[in-house]
CSV table of C-alpha atoms in Angstrom, one decimal:
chain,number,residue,atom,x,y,z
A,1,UNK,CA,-68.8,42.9,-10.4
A,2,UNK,CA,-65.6,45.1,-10.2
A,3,UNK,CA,-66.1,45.4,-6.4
A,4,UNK,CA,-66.7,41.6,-6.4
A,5,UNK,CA,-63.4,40.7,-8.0
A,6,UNK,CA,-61.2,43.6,-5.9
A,7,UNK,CA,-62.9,41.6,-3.3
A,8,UNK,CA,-61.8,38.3,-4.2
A,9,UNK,CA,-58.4,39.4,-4.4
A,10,UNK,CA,-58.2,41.2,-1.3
A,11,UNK,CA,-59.6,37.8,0.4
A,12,UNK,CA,-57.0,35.8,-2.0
A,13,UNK,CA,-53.8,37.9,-0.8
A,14,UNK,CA,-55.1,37.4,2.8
A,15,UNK,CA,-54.7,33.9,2.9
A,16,UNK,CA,-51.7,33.5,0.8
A,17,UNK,CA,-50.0,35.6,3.2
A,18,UNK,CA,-51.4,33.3,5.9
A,19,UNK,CA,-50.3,30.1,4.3
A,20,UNK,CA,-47.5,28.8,5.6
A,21,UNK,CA,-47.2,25.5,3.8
A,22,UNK,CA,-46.7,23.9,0.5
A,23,UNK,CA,-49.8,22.2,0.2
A,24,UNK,CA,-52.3,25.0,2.2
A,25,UNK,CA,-50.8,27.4,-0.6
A,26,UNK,CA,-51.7,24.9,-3.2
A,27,UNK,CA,-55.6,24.8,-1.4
A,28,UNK,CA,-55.0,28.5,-2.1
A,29,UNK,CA,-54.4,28.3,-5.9
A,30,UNK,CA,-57.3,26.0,-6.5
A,31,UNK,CA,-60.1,27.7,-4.1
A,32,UNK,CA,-59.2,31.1,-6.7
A,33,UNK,CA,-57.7,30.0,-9.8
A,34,UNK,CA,-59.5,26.1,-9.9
A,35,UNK,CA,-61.9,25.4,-12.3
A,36,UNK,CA,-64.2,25.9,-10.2
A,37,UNK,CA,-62.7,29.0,-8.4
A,38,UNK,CA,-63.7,32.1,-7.4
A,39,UNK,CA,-62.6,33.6,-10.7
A,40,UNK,CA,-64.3,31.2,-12.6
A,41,UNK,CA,-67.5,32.0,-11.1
A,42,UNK,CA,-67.2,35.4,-11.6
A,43,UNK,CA,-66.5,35.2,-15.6
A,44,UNK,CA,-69.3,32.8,-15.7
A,45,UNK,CA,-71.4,35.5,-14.8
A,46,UNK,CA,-69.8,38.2,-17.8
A,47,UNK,CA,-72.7,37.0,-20.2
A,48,UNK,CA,-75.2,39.4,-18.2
A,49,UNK,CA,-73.1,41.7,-18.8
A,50,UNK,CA,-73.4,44.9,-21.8
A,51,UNK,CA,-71.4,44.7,-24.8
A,52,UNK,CA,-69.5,47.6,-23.0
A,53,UNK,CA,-68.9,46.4,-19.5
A,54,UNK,CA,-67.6,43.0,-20.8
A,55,UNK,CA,-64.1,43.6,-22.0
A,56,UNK,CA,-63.4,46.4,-18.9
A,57,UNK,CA,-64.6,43.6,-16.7
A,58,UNK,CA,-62.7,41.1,-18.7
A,59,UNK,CA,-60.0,43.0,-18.2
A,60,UNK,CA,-59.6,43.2,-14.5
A,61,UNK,CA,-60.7,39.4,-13.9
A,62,UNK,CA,-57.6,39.1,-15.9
A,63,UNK,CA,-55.7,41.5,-13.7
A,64,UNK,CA,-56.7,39.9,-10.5
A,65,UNK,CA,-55.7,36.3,-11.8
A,66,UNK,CA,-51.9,37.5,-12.5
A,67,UNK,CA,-51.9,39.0,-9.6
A,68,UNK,CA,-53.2,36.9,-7.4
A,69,UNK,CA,-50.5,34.1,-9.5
A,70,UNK,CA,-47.7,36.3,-8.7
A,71,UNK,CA,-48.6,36.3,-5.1
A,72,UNK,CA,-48.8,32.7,-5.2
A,73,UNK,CA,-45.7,32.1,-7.0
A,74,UNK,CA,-43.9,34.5,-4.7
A,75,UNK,CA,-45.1,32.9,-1.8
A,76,UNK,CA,-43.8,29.6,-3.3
A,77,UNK,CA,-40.5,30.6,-3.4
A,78,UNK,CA,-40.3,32.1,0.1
A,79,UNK,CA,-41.6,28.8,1.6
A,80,UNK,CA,-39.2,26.6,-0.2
A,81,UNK,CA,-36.4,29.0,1.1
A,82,UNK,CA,-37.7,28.7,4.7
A,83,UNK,CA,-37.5,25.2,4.0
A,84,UNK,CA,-34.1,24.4,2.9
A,85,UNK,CA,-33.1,27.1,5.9
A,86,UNK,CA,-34.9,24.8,8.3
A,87,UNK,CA,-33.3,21.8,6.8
A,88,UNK,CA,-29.8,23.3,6.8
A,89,UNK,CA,-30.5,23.9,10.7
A,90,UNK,CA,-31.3,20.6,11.6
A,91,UNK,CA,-28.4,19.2,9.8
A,92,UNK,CA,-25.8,21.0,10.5
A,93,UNK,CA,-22.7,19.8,11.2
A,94,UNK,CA,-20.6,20.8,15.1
A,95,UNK,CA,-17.1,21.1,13.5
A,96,UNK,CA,-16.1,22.4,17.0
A,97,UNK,CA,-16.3,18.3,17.5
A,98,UNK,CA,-13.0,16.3,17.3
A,99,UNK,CA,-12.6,14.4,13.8
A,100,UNK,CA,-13.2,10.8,13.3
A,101,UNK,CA,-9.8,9.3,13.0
A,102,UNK,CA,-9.1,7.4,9.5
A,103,UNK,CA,-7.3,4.0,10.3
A,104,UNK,CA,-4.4,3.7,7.8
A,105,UNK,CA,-2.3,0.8,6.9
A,106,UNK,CA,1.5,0.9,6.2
A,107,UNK,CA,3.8,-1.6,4.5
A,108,UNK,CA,4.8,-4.5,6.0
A,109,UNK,CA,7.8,-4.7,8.5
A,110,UNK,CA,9.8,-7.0,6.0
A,111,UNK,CA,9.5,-5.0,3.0
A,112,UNK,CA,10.2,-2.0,4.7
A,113,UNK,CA,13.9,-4.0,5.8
A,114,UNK,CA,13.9,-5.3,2.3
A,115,UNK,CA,13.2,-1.8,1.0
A,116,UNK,CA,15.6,-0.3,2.9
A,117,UNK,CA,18.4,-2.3,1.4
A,118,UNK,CA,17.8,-2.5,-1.7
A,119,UNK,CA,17.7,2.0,-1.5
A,120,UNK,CA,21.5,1.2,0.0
A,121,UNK,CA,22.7,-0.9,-2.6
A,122,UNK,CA,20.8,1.2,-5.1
A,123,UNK,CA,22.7,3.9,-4.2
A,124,UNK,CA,26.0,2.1,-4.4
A,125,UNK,CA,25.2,0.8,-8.4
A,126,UNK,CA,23.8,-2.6,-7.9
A,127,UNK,CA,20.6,-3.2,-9.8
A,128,UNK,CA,17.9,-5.5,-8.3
A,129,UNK,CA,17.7,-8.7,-10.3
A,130,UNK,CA,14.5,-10.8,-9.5
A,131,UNK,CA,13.9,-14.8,-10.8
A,132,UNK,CA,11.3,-17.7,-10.5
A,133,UNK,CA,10.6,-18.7,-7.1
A,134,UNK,CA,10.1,-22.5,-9.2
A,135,UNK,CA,13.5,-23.3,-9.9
A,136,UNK,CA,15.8,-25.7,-12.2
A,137,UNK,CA,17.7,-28.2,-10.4
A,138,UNK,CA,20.6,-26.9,-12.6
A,139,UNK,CA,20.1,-23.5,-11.7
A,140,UNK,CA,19.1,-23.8,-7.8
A,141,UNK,CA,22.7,-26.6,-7.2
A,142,UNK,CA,24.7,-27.7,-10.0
A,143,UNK,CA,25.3,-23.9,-11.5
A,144,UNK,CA,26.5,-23.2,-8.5
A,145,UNK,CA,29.0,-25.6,-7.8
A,146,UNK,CA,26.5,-28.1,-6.0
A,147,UNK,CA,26.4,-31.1,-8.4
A,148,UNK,CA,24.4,-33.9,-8.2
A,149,UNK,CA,25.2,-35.9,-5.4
A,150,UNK,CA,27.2,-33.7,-3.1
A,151,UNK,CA,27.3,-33.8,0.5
A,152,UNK,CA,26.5,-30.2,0.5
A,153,UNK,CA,22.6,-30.6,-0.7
A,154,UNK,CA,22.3,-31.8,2.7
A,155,UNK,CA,22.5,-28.5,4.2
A,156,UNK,CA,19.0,-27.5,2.2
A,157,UNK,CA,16.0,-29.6,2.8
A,158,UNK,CA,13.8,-29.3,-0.8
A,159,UNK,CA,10.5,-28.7,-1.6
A,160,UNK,CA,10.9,-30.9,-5.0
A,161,UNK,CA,7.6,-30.9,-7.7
A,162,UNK,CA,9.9,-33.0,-10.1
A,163,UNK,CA,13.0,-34.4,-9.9
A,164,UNK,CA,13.9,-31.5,-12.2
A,165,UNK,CA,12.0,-28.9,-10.5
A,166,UNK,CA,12.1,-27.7,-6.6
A,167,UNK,CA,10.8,-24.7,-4.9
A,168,UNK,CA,14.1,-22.6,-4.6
A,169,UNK,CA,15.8,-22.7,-1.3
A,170,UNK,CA,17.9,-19.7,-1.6
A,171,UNK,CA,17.9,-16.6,-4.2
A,172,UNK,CA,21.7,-17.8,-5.9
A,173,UNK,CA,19.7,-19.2,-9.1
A,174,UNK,CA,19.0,-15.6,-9.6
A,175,UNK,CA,22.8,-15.1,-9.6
A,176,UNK,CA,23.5,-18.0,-12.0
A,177,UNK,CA,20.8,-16.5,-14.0
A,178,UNK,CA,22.1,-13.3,-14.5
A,179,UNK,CA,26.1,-14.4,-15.1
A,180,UNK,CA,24.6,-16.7,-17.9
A,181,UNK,CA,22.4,-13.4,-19.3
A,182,UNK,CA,26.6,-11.7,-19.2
A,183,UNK,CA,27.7,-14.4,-21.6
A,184,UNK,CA,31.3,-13.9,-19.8
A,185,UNK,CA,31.4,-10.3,-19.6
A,186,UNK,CA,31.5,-8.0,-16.7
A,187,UNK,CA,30.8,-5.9,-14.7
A,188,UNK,CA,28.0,-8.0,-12.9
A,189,UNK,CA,26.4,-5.8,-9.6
A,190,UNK,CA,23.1,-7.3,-8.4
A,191,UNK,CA,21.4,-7.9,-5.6
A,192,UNK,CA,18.8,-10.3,-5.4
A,193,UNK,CA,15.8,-9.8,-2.7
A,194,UNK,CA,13.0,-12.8,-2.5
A,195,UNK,CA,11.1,-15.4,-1.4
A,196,UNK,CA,12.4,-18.8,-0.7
A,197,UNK,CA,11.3,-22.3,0.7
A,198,UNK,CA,13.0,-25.1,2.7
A,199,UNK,CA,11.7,-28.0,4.4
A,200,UNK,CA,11.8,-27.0,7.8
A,201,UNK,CA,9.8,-27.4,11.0
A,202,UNK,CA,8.4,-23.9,11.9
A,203,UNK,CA,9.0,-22.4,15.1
A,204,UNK,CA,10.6,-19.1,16.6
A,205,UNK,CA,13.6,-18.7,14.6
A,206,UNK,CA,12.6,-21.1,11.1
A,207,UNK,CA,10.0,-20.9,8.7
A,208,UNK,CA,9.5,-23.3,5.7
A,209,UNK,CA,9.1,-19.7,3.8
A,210,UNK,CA,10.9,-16.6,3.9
A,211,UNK,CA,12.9,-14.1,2.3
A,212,UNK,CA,16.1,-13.6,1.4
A,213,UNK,CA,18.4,-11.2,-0.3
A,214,UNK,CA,21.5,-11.9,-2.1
A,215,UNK,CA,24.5,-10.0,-3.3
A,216,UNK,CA,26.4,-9.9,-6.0
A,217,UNK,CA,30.2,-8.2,-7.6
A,218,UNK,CA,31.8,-9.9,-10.4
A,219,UNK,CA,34.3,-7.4,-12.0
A,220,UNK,CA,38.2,-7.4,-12.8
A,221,UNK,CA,40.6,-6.8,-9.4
A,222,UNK,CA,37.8,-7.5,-6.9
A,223,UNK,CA,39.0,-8.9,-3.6
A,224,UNK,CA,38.0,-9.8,-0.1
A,225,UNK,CA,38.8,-6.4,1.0
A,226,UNK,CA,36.1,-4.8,-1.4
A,227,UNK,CA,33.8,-7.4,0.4
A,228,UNK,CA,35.0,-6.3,3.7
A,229,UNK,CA,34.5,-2.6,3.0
A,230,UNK,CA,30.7,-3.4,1.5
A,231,UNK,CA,29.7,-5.1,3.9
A,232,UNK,CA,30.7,-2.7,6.7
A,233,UNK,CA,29.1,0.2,5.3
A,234,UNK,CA,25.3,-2.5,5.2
A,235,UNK,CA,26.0,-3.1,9.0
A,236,UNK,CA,26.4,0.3,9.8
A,237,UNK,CA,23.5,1.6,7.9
A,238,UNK,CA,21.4,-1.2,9.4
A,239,UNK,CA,22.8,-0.9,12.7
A,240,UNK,CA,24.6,2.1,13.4
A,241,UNK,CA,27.7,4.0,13.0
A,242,UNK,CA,29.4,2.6,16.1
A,243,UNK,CA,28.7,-1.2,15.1
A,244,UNK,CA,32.0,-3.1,14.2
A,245,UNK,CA,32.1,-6.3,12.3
A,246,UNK,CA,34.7,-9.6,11.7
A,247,UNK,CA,34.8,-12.1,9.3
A,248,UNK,CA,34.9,-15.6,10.4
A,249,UNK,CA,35.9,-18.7,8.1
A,250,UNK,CA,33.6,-20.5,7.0
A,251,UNK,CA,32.3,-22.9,3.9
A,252,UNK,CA,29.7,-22.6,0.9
A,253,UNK,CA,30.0,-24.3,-1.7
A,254,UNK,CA,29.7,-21.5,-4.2
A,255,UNK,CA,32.3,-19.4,-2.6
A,256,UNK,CA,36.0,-19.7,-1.8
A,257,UNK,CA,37.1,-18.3,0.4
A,258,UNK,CA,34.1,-18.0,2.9
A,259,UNK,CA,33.1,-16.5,5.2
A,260,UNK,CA,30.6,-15.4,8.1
A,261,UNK,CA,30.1,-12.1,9.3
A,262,UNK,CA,29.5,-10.8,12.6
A,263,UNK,CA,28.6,-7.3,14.1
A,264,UNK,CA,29.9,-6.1,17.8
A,265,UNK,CA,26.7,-7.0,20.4
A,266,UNK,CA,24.2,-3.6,20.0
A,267,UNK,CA,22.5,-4.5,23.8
A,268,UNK,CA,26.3,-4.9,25.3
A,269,UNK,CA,28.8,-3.2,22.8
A,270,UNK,CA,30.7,-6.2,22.9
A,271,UNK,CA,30.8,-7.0,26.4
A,272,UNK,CA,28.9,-10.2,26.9
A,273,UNK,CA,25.0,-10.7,27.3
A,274,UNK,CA,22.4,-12.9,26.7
A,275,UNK,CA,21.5,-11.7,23.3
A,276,UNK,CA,25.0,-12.5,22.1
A,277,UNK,CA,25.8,-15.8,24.0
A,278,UNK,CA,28.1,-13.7,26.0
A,279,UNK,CA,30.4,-13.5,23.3
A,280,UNK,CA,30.1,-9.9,22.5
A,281,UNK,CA,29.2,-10.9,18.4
A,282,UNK,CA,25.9,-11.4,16.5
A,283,UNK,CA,26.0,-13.6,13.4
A,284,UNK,CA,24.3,-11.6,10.5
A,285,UNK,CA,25.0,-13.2,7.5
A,286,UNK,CA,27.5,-15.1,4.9
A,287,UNK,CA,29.6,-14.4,2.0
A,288,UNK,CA,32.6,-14.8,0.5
A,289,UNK,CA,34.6,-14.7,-3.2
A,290,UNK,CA,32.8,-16.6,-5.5
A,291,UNK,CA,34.1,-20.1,-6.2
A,292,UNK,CA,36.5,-20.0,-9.9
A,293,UNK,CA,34.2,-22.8,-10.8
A,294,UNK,CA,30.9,-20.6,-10.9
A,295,UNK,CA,32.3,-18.6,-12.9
A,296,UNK,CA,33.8,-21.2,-15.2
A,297,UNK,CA,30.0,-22.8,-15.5
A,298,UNK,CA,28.7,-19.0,-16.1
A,299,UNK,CA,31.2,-18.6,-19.4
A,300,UNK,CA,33.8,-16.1,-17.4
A,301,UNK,CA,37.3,-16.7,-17.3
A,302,UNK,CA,38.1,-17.2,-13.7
A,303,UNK,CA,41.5,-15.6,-14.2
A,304,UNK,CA,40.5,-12.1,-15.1
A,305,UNK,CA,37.4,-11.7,-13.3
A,306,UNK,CA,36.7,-12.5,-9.6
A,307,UNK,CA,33.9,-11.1,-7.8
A,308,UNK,CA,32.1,-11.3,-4.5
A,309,UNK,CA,29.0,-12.7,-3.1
A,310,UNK,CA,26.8,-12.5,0.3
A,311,UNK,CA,23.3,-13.8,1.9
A,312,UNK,CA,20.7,-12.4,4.9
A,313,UNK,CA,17.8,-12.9,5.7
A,314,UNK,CA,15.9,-9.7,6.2
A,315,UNK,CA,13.7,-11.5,9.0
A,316,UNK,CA,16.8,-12.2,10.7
A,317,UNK,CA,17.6,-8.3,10.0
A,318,UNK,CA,14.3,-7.1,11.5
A,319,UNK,CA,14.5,-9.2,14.4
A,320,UNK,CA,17.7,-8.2,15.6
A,321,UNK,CA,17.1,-4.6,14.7
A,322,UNK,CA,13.6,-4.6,16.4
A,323,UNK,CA,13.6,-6.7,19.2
A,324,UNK,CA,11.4,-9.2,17.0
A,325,UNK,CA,11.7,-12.2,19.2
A,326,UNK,CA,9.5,-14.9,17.0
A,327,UNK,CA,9.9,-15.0,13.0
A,328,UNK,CA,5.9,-16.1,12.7
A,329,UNK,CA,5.0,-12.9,13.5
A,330,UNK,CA,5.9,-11.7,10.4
A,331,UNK,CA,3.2,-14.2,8.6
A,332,UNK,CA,0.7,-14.9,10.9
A,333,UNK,CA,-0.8,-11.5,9.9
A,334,UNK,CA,-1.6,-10.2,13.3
A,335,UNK,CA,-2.2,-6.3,12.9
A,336,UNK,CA,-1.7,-5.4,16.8
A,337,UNK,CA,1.8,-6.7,16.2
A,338,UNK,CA,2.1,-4.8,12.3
A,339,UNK,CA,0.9,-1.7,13.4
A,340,UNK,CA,3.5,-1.1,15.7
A,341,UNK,CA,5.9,-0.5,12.8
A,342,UNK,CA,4.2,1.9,10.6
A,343,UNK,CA,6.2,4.6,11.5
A,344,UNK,CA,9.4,2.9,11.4
């Protein structure tokens, strides 16, 4: 019987070495440690045995089982290696091969301008003042020396919801807002970026929506000179050092004196093209002091304070400063066209 079980784990050790699969090692195991196994039938046999041979014999059955286990187990763990390696092989990854590129968005062309702005005025100590785009008749005319009535509401076709309620047409309200908030004390140094709404017919250079951004300087000793200087340093950090700008008279209603401002031609430097009209200037945007009777309305007293006040449109900005030749396609949210900006 010993010579039978040295046998049986000779033969066992044989094919566990030869296996070369989970599930052939696993025929292994049971055809030598099963129930009915090679083993088994051998200690079936241990009851022929003398009272002496039995636990020598028991002994060694025992012997050849952990053995023949260990084998097994060992063998177990070498397969499942050899696995994984295979696995690894197969799936391994050529990083020799160019990347996949990841498609990234950017902000859009108007807020960037927007953005931009506000960091310049920023910088010089305005604070940007936001308001409801749904606006008072008070606050969107009459606080701002439009009452009801005047010629001048002409110049702003209304979304109205009541006859107490519009859709703002420009971001002044915002202005009023804030001089009221002051009750009569200055300073006052905001400027006011949003969205707006008139009742106009789109095409390449209106849109019954778009943005604005409005300026604000309501202080003791302020004069059109502090204007002119603000307003030079905006169109040459929008433009350029070498732009030049004039004032030209003008009217608003909410500003006395007004004026527009212009900015020397960038295609021609001033000599005449097509971009200009051939008059060598590019209208950019209005402003002027505001009108004694804002101020009254607002609770300051006209003759100590005076301040200043402007309006753009940062899609008229963008255009000019980009070649932007149609204001829809800022909203008709066409990436090929967006795209082109992100690195602006």
């Amino acid at each position: 019987m010993k010579e039978r079980l040295q046998s049986i784990k000779q033969e066992a050790i044989t094919e566990i070495e030869a296996a070369d699969t989970q599930k052939s090692l696993q025929d292994v195991r049971v055809q030598f440690l099963g129930k009915k196994g090679k083993i088994t039938e051998v200690l079936k046999g241990m009851g022929k045995l003398s009272k002496e041979e039995r636990p020598v014999i028991g002994q060694l059955a025992n012997e050849v089982r952990d053995e023949i286990t260990a084998s097994i187990e060992e063998k177990a763990d070498l397969l499942e290696k050899q696995a994984i390696e295979e696995q690894l092989k197969e799936e391994t990854i050529d990083v020799t091969l160019p990347g996949r590129p990841t498609h990234t968005g950017g902000p859009h062309i108007l807020m960037k301008t927007i953005r931009d702005i506000e960091d310049l005025f920023i910088g010089m100590g305005y604070e940007v003042a936001e308001g409801p785009e749904v606006e008072t008749d008070y606050y969107n005319f009459e606080a701002l020396n439009l009452p009801k009535g005047h010629p001048a509401r002409d110049m702003q076709d209304s979304f109205y919801i009541t006859e107490e309620l519009l859709m703002r047409t420009h971001t002044s309200p915002v202005q009023a807002r804030t001089l009221n908030a002051h009750e009569g004390r200055g300073p006052v140094k905001i400027i006011c970026p949003g969205k707006v709404y008139r009742r106009d017919t789109d095409d390449a250079t209106h849109s019954h929506q778009f943005t604005q951004i409005e300026g604000l300087y309501v202080d003791e000793h302020i004069t059109m000179s502090d204007l002119k200087g603000t307003l030079n340093v905006l169109a040459k950090h929008l433009f350029g050092e070498d732009r030049e700008i004039r004032l030209r008279p003008s009217f608003f209603p909410f500003t006395e004196p007004s004026v527009e401002m212009d900015i020397s031609c960038k295609v021609c430097n001033g000599d005449g093209c097509s971009v200009c009209k051939h008059t060598g200037w590019i209208e950019i945007l209005g402003a002027g002091l505001v009108h004694p009777n804002v101020l009254e309305m607002a609770g300051f007293d006209s003759k100590k304070y005076t301040g200043f006040a402007f309006g753009m449109g940062p899609e008229r900005i963008a255009m000019l400063k980009y070649g932007i030749e149609d204001i829809r396609h800022f909203y008709t949210n066409d990436v090929r066209f967006l795209k082109q900006f992100h690195q602006v």
